[in-house]
Every structure is written in C-alpha cells, then in structure tokens.
Coordinates of N, CA, C and O in Angstrom, one line a residue:
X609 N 3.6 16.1 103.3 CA 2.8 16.5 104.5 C 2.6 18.0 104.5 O 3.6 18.7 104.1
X610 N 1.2 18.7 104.9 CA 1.0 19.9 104.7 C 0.6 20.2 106.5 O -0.3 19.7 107.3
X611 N 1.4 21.2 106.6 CA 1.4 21.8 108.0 C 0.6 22.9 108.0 O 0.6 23.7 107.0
X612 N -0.4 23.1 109.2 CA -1.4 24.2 109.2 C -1.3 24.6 110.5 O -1.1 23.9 111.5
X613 N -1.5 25.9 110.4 CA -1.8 26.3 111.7 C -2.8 26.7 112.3 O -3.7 27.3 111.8
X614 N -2.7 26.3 113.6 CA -4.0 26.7 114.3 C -5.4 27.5 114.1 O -6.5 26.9 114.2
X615 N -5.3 28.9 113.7 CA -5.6 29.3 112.8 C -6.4 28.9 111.6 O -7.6 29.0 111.6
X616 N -5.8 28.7 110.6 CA -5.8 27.1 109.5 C -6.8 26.4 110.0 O -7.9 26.5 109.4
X617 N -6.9 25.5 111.2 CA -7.2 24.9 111.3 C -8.6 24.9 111.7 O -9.5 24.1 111.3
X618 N -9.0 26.3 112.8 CA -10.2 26.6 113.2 C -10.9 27.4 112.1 O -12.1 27.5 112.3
X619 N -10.7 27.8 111.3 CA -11.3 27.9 110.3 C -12.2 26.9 109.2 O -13.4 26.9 108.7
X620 N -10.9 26.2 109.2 CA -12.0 24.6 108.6 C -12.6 23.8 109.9 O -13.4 22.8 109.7
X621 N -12.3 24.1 110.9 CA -13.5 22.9 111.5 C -14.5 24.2 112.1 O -15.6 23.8 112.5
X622 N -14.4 25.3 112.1 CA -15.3 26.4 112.6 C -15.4 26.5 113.8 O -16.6 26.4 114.2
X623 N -14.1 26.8 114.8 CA -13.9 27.1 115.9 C -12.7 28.2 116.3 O -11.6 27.8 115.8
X624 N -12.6 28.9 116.7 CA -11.5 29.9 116.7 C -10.0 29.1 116.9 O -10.1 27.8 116.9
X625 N -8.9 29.6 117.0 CA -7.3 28.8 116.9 C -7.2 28.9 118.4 O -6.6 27.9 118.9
X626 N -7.6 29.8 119.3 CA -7.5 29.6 120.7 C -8.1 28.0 121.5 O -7.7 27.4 122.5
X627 N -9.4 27.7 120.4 CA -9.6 26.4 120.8 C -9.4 24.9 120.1 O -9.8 23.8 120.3
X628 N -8.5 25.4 119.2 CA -7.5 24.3 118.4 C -6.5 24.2 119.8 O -6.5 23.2 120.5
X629 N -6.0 25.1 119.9 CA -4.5 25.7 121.0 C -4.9 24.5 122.3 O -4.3 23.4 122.6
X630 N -6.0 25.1 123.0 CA -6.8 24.0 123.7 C -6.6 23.0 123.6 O -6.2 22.3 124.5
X631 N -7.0 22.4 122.1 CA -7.2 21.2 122.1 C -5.6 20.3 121.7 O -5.4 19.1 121.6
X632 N -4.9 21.2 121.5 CA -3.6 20.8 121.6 C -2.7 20.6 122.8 O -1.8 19.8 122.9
X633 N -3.1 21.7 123.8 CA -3.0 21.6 125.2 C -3.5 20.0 125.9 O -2.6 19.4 126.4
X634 N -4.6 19.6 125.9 CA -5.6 18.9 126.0 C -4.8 17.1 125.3 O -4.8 15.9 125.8
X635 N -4.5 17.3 124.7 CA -3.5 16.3 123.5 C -5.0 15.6 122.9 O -5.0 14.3 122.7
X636 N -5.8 16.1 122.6 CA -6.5 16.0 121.8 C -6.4 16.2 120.1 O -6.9 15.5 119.2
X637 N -5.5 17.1 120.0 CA -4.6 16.8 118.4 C -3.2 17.5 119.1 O -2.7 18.3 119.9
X638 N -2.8 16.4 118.1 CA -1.0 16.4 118.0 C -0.6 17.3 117.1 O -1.2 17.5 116.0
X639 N 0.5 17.7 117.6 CA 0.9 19.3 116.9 C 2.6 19.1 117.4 O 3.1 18.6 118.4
X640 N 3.1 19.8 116.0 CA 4.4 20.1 116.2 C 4.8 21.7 116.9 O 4.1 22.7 116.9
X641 N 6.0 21.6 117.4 CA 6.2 23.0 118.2 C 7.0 23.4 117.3 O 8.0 22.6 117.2
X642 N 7.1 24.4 116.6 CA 8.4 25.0 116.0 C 9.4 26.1 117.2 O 8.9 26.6 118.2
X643 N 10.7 26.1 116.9 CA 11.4 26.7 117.3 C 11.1 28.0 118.2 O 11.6 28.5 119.3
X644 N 10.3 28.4 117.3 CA 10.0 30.3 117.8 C 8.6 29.6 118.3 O 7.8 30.2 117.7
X645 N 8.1 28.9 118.8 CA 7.0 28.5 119.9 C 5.5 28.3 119.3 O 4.5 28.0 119.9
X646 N 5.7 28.6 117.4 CA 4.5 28.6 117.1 C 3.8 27.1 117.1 O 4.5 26.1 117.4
X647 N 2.6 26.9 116.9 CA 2.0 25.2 115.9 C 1.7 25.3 114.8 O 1.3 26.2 114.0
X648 N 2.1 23.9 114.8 CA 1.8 23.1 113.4 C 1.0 21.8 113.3 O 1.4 20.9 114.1
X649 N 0.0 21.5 112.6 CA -0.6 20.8 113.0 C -0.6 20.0 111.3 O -0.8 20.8 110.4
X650 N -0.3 18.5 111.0 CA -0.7 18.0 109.9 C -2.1 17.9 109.6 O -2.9 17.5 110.4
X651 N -2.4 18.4 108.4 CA -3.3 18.4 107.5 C -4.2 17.0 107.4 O -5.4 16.9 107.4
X652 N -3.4 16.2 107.3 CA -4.0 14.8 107.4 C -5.0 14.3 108.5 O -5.9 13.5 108.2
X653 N -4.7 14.8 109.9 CA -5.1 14.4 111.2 C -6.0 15.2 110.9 O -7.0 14.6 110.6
X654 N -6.1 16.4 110.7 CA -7.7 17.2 110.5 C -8.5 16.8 109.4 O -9.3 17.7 109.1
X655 N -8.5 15.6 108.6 CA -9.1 15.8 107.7 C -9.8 14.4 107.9 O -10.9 14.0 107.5
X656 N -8.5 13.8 108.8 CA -9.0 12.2 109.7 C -10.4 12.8 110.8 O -11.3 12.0 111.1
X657 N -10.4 13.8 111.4 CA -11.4 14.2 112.1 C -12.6 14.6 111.6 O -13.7 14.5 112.2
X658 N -12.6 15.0 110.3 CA -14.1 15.2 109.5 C -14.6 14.1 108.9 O -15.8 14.1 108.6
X659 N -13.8 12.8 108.7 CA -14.9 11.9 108.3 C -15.6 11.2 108.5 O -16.1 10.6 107.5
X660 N -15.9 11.0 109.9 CA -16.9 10.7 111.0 C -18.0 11.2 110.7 O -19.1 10.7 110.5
X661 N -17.5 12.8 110.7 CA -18.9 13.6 110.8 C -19.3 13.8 109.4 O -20.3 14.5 109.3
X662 N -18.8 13.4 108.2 CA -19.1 13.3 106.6 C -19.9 12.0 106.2 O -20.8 11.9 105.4
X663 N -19.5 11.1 106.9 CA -19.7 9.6 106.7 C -21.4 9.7 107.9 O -22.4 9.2 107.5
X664 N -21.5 10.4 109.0 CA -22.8 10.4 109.2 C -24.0 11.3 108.8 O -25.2 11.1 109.0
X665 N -23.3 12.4 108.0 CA -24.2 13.1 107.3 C -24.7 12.5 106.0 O -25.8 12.7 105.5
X666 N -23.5 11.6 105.3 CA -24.2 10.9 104.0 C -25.0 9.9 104.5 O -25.8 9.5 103.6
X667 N -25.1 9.4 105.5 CA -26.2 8.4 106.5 C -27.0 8.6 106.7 O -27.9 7.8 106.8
X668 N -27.1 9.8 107.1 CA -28.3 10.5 107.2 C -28.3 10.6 109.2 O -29.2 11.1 109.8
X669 N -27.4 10.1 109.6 CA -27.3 10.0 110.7 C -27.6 11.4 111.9 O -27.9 11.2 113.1
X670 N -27.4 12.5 111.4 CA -27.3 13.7 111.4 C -28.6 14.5 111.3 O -28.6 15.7 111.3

C-alpha cells in the first residue's frame, strides 16, 4: 500500500491539497490520520477515481 498525501494527491487529479482536505472532510475520500494530525490517503483509491474518467475518454465519451 502506497500512502500519499494530500498534496500528492492534488497534483495528480489537478486540484490544490486544500480541496483534497475538503474532500476528506466531506468523506468523499477516506484518509488515514496520522499521529501529528497529518493525511494519508491510499494510492489505490485515487487511482480507482481516474478510471471512470480514462475509460470515457477512450470512449470517446468525453
């Protein structure tokens, strides 16, 4: 399992980590809390979110 952070994460979907944070607020993605209050978010779940939008761009759906 590869843990990313917020950060991390709005970078690959191209939205800033304050609206990852959001959407972690939101429980729109599930995120672990570390100790000292940071996130973590699995790699896998973000990568489950782009293939909707991969699978309609090879469709042409897009």
């Amino acid at each position: 399992m590869t843990l990313l952070t917020p950060e991390d994460v709005g970078e690959r979907l191209g939205v800033s980590a304050q609206t990852v944070r959001r959407w972690i607020a939101d429980g729109r993605v599930e995120a672990f809390r570390l100790p000292s209050g940071q996130y973590r978010i699995d790699e896998e779940q973000i990568e489950s979110m782009l293939i909707p939008v991969k699978h309609a761009l090879d469709s042409g759906e897009l």
